């Protein structure tokens, strides 16, 4: 089976930097991705790491260490609009099926305060 | 704006009703998904269609019936639902399915379903 662990809640102030960690256990690893979901909205793709290292996209960066089964999402220069839930996800490839499943962590609720 | 379009955005139905949720994408994606999401929980996979064939059914009760008329369309037919089925139903698509798929899936805005 597979599982992902991430903190349930994180609070930070505007302008700060916050890191949301994710550890995973999977059978067959094809990368770690991050999704953002605002209240009442749909999840939107943020980033994807297939290889070790840091991927930067504007204020958001994502890191992966495959040897540690660990990744994190780094949000810089926090803004109020960053208040949302953040999910890490891995794709499981099932040998008996020709389509992988995207398995989500339980989500981290980020609250940005003024 | 999402390129995966879902209708209706809100649906209230009785336990004896038959209704359908519809999803459309025009990105040329060959894998489409239905997810169910309860409040404060992650999306839960229900069904996956890959190249218009049902490839994954996550032991979903038969009162939910998916249909993929073509590569751009995905429906979810609902019949005899229970109040606990009330949730946000998310359609999603990805470029490919299977081993060549990546982790980028595109979600629609979802259909909020209330069963009364």
GROMACS .gro file of C-alpha atoms in nm:
model
  230
    1UNK     CA    1   0.000   0.000   0.000
    2UNK     CA    2   0.092   0.360   0.014
    3UNK     CA    3   0.060   0.640   0.264
    4UNK     CA    4   0.156   1.003   0.290
    5UNK     CA    5   0.197   1.210   0.603
    6UNK     CA    6   0.180   1.585   0.627
    7UNK     CA    7   0.097   1.823   0.912
    8UNK     CA    8  -0.271   1.900   0.951
    9UNK     CA    9  -0.233   2.272   1.014
   10UNK     CA   10   0.027   2.544   0.973
   11UNK     CA   11  -0.007   2.910   1.066
   12UNK     CA   12   0.219   3.192   0.949
   13UNK     CA   13   0.211   3.568   0.901
   14UNK     CA   14   0.210   3.767   0.582
   15UNK     CA   15   0.553   3.806   0.428
   16UNK     CA   16   0.693   3.505   0.609
   17UNK     CA   17   0.825   3.177   0.469
   18UNK     CA   18   0.656   2.849   0.548
   19UNK     CA   19   0.754   2.490   0.474
   20UNK     CA   20   0.501   2.209   0.450
   21UNK     CA   21   0.658   1.866   0.480
   22UNK     CA   22   0.541   1.539   0.331
   23UNK     CA   23   0.675   1.191   0.393
   24UNK     CA   24   0.555   0.900   0.188
   25UNK     CA   25   0.558   0.524   0.167
   26UNK     CA   26   0.472   0.381  -0.173
   27UNK     CA   27   0.518   0.071  -0.380
   28UNK     CA   28   0.648   0.212  -0.706
   29UNK     CA   29   0.738   0.581  -0.703
   30UNK     CA   30   0.676   0.814  -0.995
   31UNK     CA   31   0.726   1.150  -0.836
   32UNK     CA   32   0.571   1.377  -0.577
   33UNK     CA   33   0.329   1.652  -0.661
   34UNK     CA   34   0.157   1.931  -0.472
   35UNK     CA   35  -0.192   2.068  -0.507
   36UNK     CA   36  -0.355   2.376  -0.361
   37UNK     CA   37  -0.722   2.397  -0.277
   38UNK     CA   38  -0.902   2.704  -0.155
   39UNK     CA   39  -1.222   2.666   0.046
   40UNK     CA   40  -1.506   2.593  -0.192
   41UNK     CA   41  -1.273   2.547  -0.487
   42UNK     CA   42  -1.113   2.264  -0.678
   43UNK     CA   43  -0.758   2.137  -0.629
   44UNK     CA   44  -0.510   2.304  -0.861
   45UNK     CA   45  -0.170   2.167  -0.954
   46UNK     CA   46   0.127   2.352  -0.806
   47UNK     CA   47   0.440   2.150  -0.870
   48UNK     CA   48   0.587   1.811  -0.946
   49UNK     CA   49   0.922   1.657  -0.852
   50UNK     CA   50   1.035   1.339  -1.021
   51UNK     CA   51   1.403   1.375  -0.933
   52UNK     CA   52   1.584   1.482  -0.620
   53UNK     CA   53   1.632   1.851  -0.567
   54UNK     CA   54   1.451   2.178  -0.566
   55UNK     CA   55   1.201   2.301  -0.825
   56UNK     CA   56   1.116   2.670  -0.813
   57UNK     CA   57   0.807   2.834  -0.954
   58UNK     CA   58   0.779   3.194  -0.848
   59UNK     CA   59   0.713   3.222  -0.475
   60UNK     CA   60   0.662   2.846  -0.446
   61UNK     CA   61   0.935   2.583  -0.444
   62UNK     CA   62   0.916   2.211  -0.398
   63UNK     CA   63   1.188   1.975  -0.285
   64UNK     CA   64   1.228   1.599  -0.309
   65UNK     CA   65   1.464   1.350  -0.151
   66UNK     CA   66   1.387   1.003  -0.281
   67UNK     CA   67   1.635   0.836  -0.048
   68UNK     CA   68   1.449   0.985   0.249
   69UNK     CA   69   1.101   0.941   0.097
   70UNK     CA   70   1.049   1.305   0.184
   71UNK     CA   71   0.952   1.624   0.018
   72UNK     CA   72   0.838   1.971   0.108
   73UNK     CA   73   0.659   2.269  -0.035
   74UNK     CA   74   0.815   2.606   0.044
   75UNK     CA   75   0.604   2.916   0.022
   76UNK     CA   76   0.784   3.250   0.035
   77UNK     CA   77   0.660   3.605   0.080
   78UNK     CA   78   0.332   3.471   0.210
   79UNK     CA   79   0.016   3.649   0.108
   80UNK     CA   80  -0.332   3.627   0.255
   81UNK     CA   81  -0.450   3.456  -0.062
   82UNK     CA   82  -0.215   3.166   0.013
   83UNK     CA   83  -0.451   3.057   0.290
   84UNK     CA   84  -0.570   2.723   0.158
   85UNK     CA   85  -0.526   2.349   0.195
   86UNK     CA   86  -0.216   2.195   0.043
   87UNK     CA   87  -0.202   1.830  -0.055
   88UNK     CA   88   0.100   1.624  -0.146
   89UNK     CA   89   0.032   1.336  -0.381
   90UNK     CA   90   0.205   1.039  -0.536
   91UNK     CA   91   0.104   0.829  -0.832
   92UNK     CA   92   0.080   0.458  -0.779
   93UNK     CA   93   0.126   0.243  -1.084
   94UNK     CA   94  -0.065  -0.081  -1.056
   95UNK     CA   95   0.090  -0.354  -1.266
   96UNK     CA   96  -0.250  -0.504  -1.341
   97UNK     CA   97  -0.393  -0.177  -1.462
   98UNK     CA   98  -0.286   0.057  -1.737
   99UNK     CA   99  -0.369   0.372  -1.539
  100UNK     CA  100  -0.202   0.501  -1.228
  101UNK     CA  101  -0.390   0.634  -0.927
  102UNK     CA  102  -0.303   0.967  -0.768
  103UNK     CA  103  -0.298   0.919  -0.393
  104UNK     CA  104  -0.334   1.233  -0.181
  105UNK     CA  105  -0.209   1.308   0.166
  106UNK     CA  106  -0.463   1.425   0.424
  107UNK     CA  107  -0.382   1.788   0.348
  108UNK     CA  108  -0.230   2.076   0.539
  109UNK     CA  109  -0.445   2.376   0.614
  110UNK     CA  110  -0.235   2.690   0.590
  111UNK     CA  111  -0.364   2.998   0.764
  112UNK     CA  112  -0.189   3.323   0.681
  113UNK     CA  113  -0.243   3.599   0.934
  114UNK     CA  114  -0.190   3.973   0.885
  115UNK     CA  115  -0.972   2.908  -1.539
  116UNK     CA  116  -0.992   2.532  -1.545
  117UNK     CA  117  -1.010   2.360  -1.880
  118UNK     CA  118  -1.216   2.082  -1.732
  119UNK     CA  119  -1.580   2.184  -1.726
  120UNK     CA  120  -1.832   2.025  -1.495
  121UNK     CA  121  -2.208   2.063  -1.484
  122UNK     CA  122  -2.411   2.121  -1.284
  123UNK     CA  123  -2.220   2.316  -1.020
  124UNK     CA  124  -2.483   2.238  -0.759
  125UNK     CA  125  -2.732   1.954  -0.747
  126UNK     CA  126  -2.993   1.865  -0.488
  127UNK     CA  127  -3.160   1.530  -0.538
  128UNK     CA  128  -3.389   1.300  -0.350
  129UNK     CA  129  -3.300   0.944  -0.266
  130UNK     CA  130  -3.527   0.811  -0.539
  131UNK     CA  131  -3.409   1.045  -0.813
  132UNK     CA  132  -3.191   0.968  -1.112
  133UNK     CA  133  -2.950   1.240  -1.213
  134UNK     CA  134  -2.620   1.275  -1.396
  135UNK     CA  135  -2.305   1.477  -1.352
  136UNK     CA  136  -2.125   1.578  -1.669
  137UNK     CA  137  -1.764   1.658  -1.741
  138UNK     CA  138  -1.589   1.779  -2.054
  139UNK     CA  139  -1.228   1.849  -2.144
  140UNK     CA  140  -1.077   1.965  -2.470
  141UNK     CA  141  -0.710   1.930  -2.388
  142UNK     CA  142  -0.674   1.603  -2.577
  143UNK     CA  143  -0.620   1.417  -2.252
  144UNK     CA  144  -0.667   1.043  -2.265
  145UNK     CA  145  -0.728   0.972  -1.898
  146UNK     CA  146  -1.029   1.100  -1.705
  147UNK     CA  147  -1.121   1.058  -1.342
  148UNK     CA  148  -1.402   1.093  -1.093
  149UNK     CA  149  -1.310   1.186  -0.738
  150UNK     CA  150  -1.532   1.236  -0.436
  151UNK     CA  151  -1.436   1.484  -0.167
  152UNK     CA  152  -1.585   1.539   0.174
  153UNK     CA  153  -1.520   1.853   0.377
  154UNK     CA  154  -1.167   1.883   0.517
  155UNK     CA  155  -1.065   1.557   0.350
  156UNK     CA  156  -0.851   1.480   0.047
  157UNK     CA  157  -1.013   1.377  -0.281
  158UNK     CA  158  -1.092   1.005  -0.296
  159UNK     CA  159  -1.059   0.831  -0.628
  160UNK     CA  160  -1.375   0.667  -0.759
  161UNK     CA  161  -1.315   0.577  -1.123
  162UNK     CA  162  -1.048   0.611  -1.388
  163UNK     CA  163  -1.101   0.593  -1.762
  164UNK     CA  164  -0.795   0.546  -1.974
  165UNK     CA  165  -0.832   0.572  -2.351
  166UNK     CA  166  -1.209   0.560  -2.301
  167UNK     CA  167  -1.201   0.231  -2.117
  168UNK     CA  168  -1.278   0.192  -1.748
  169UNK     CA  169  -0.948   0.097  -1.593
  170UNK     CA  170  -1.006   0.152  -1.223
  171UNK     CA  171  -1.320   0.120  -1.013
  172UNK     CA  172  -1.237   0.176  -0.648
  173UNK     CA  173  -1.513  -0.055  -0.524
  174UNK     CA  174  -1.769   0.219  -0.570
  175UNK     CA  175  -2.133   0.123  -0.497
  176UNK     CA  176  -2.338   0.050  -0.807
  177UNK     CA  177  -2.563   0.348  -0.739
  178UNK     CA  178  -2.279   0.542  -0.904
  179UNK     CA  179  -2.240   0.451  -1.270
  180UNK     CA  180  -1.970   0.612  -1.484
  181UNK     CA  181  -1.983   0.651  -1.859
  182UNK     CA  182  -1.727   0.776  -2.108
  183UNK     CA  183  -1.906   0.846  -2.440
  184UNK     CA  184  -1.586   0.971  -2.605
  185UNK     CA  185  -1.240   1.093  -2.519
  186UNK     CA  186  -1.367   1.438  -2.422
  187UNK     CA  187  -1.669   1.350  -2.215
  188UNK     CA  188  -1.722   1.177  -1.884
  189UNK     CA  189  -2.052   1.128  -1.707
  190UNK     CA  190  -2.146   1.001  -1.364
  191UNK     CA  191  -2.497   0.863  -1.341
  192UNK     CA  192  -2.656   0.875  -0.997
  193UNK     CA  193  -2.945   0.663  -0.877
  194UNK     CA  194  -3.089   0.584  -0.537
  195UNK     CA  195  -2.823   0.777  -0.352
  196UNK     CA  196  -2.802   0.810   0.023
  197UNK     CA  197  -2.760   1.129   0.228
  198UNK     CA  198  -2.403   1.023   0.311
  199UNK     CA  199  -2.323   1.050  -0.061
  200UNK     CA  200  -2.352   1.427  -0.031
  201UNK     CA  201  -2.011   1.563  -0.125
  202UNK     CA  202  -1.812   1.752  -0.385
  203UNK     CA  203  -1.765   1.539  -0.696
  204UNK     CA  204  -1.457   1.630  -0.892
  205UNK     CA  205  -1.382   1.537  -1.249
  206UNK     CA  206  -1.021   1.545  -1.361
  207UNK     CA  207  -0.812   1.461  -1.661
  208UNK     CA  208  -0.450   1.391  -1.741
  209UNK     CA  209  -0.257   1.368  -2.062
  210UNK     CA  210  -0.204   0.997  -2.045
  211UNK     CA  211  -0.281   0.713  -1.816
  212UNK     CA  212  -0.076   0.422  -1.703
  213UNK     CA  213   0.300   0.410  -1.669
  214UNK     CA  214   0.353   0.706  -1.899
  215UNK     CA  215   0.131   0.932  -1.694
  216UNK     CA  216   0.274   1.209  -1.487
  217UNK     CA  217   0.144   1.351  -1.165
  218UNK     CA  218  -0.026   1.648  -1.324
  219UNK     CA  219  -0.399   1.611  -1.332
  220UNK     CA  220  -0.636   1.893  -1.402
  221UNK     CA  221  -0.947   1.920  -1.193
  222UNK     CA  222  -1.278   2.072  -1.281
  223UNK     CA  223  -1.450   2.308  -1.039
  224UNK     CA  224  -1.659   2.024  -0.907
  225UNK     CA  225  -2.026   1.951  -0.861
  226UNK     CA  226  -2.166   2.002  -0.513
  227UNK     CA  227  -2.415   1.724  -0.454
  228UNK     CA  228  -2.671   1.723  -0.174
  229UNK     CA  229  -2.888   1.416  -0.126
  230UNK     CA  230  -3.204   1.478   0.075
   0.00000   0.00000   0.00000
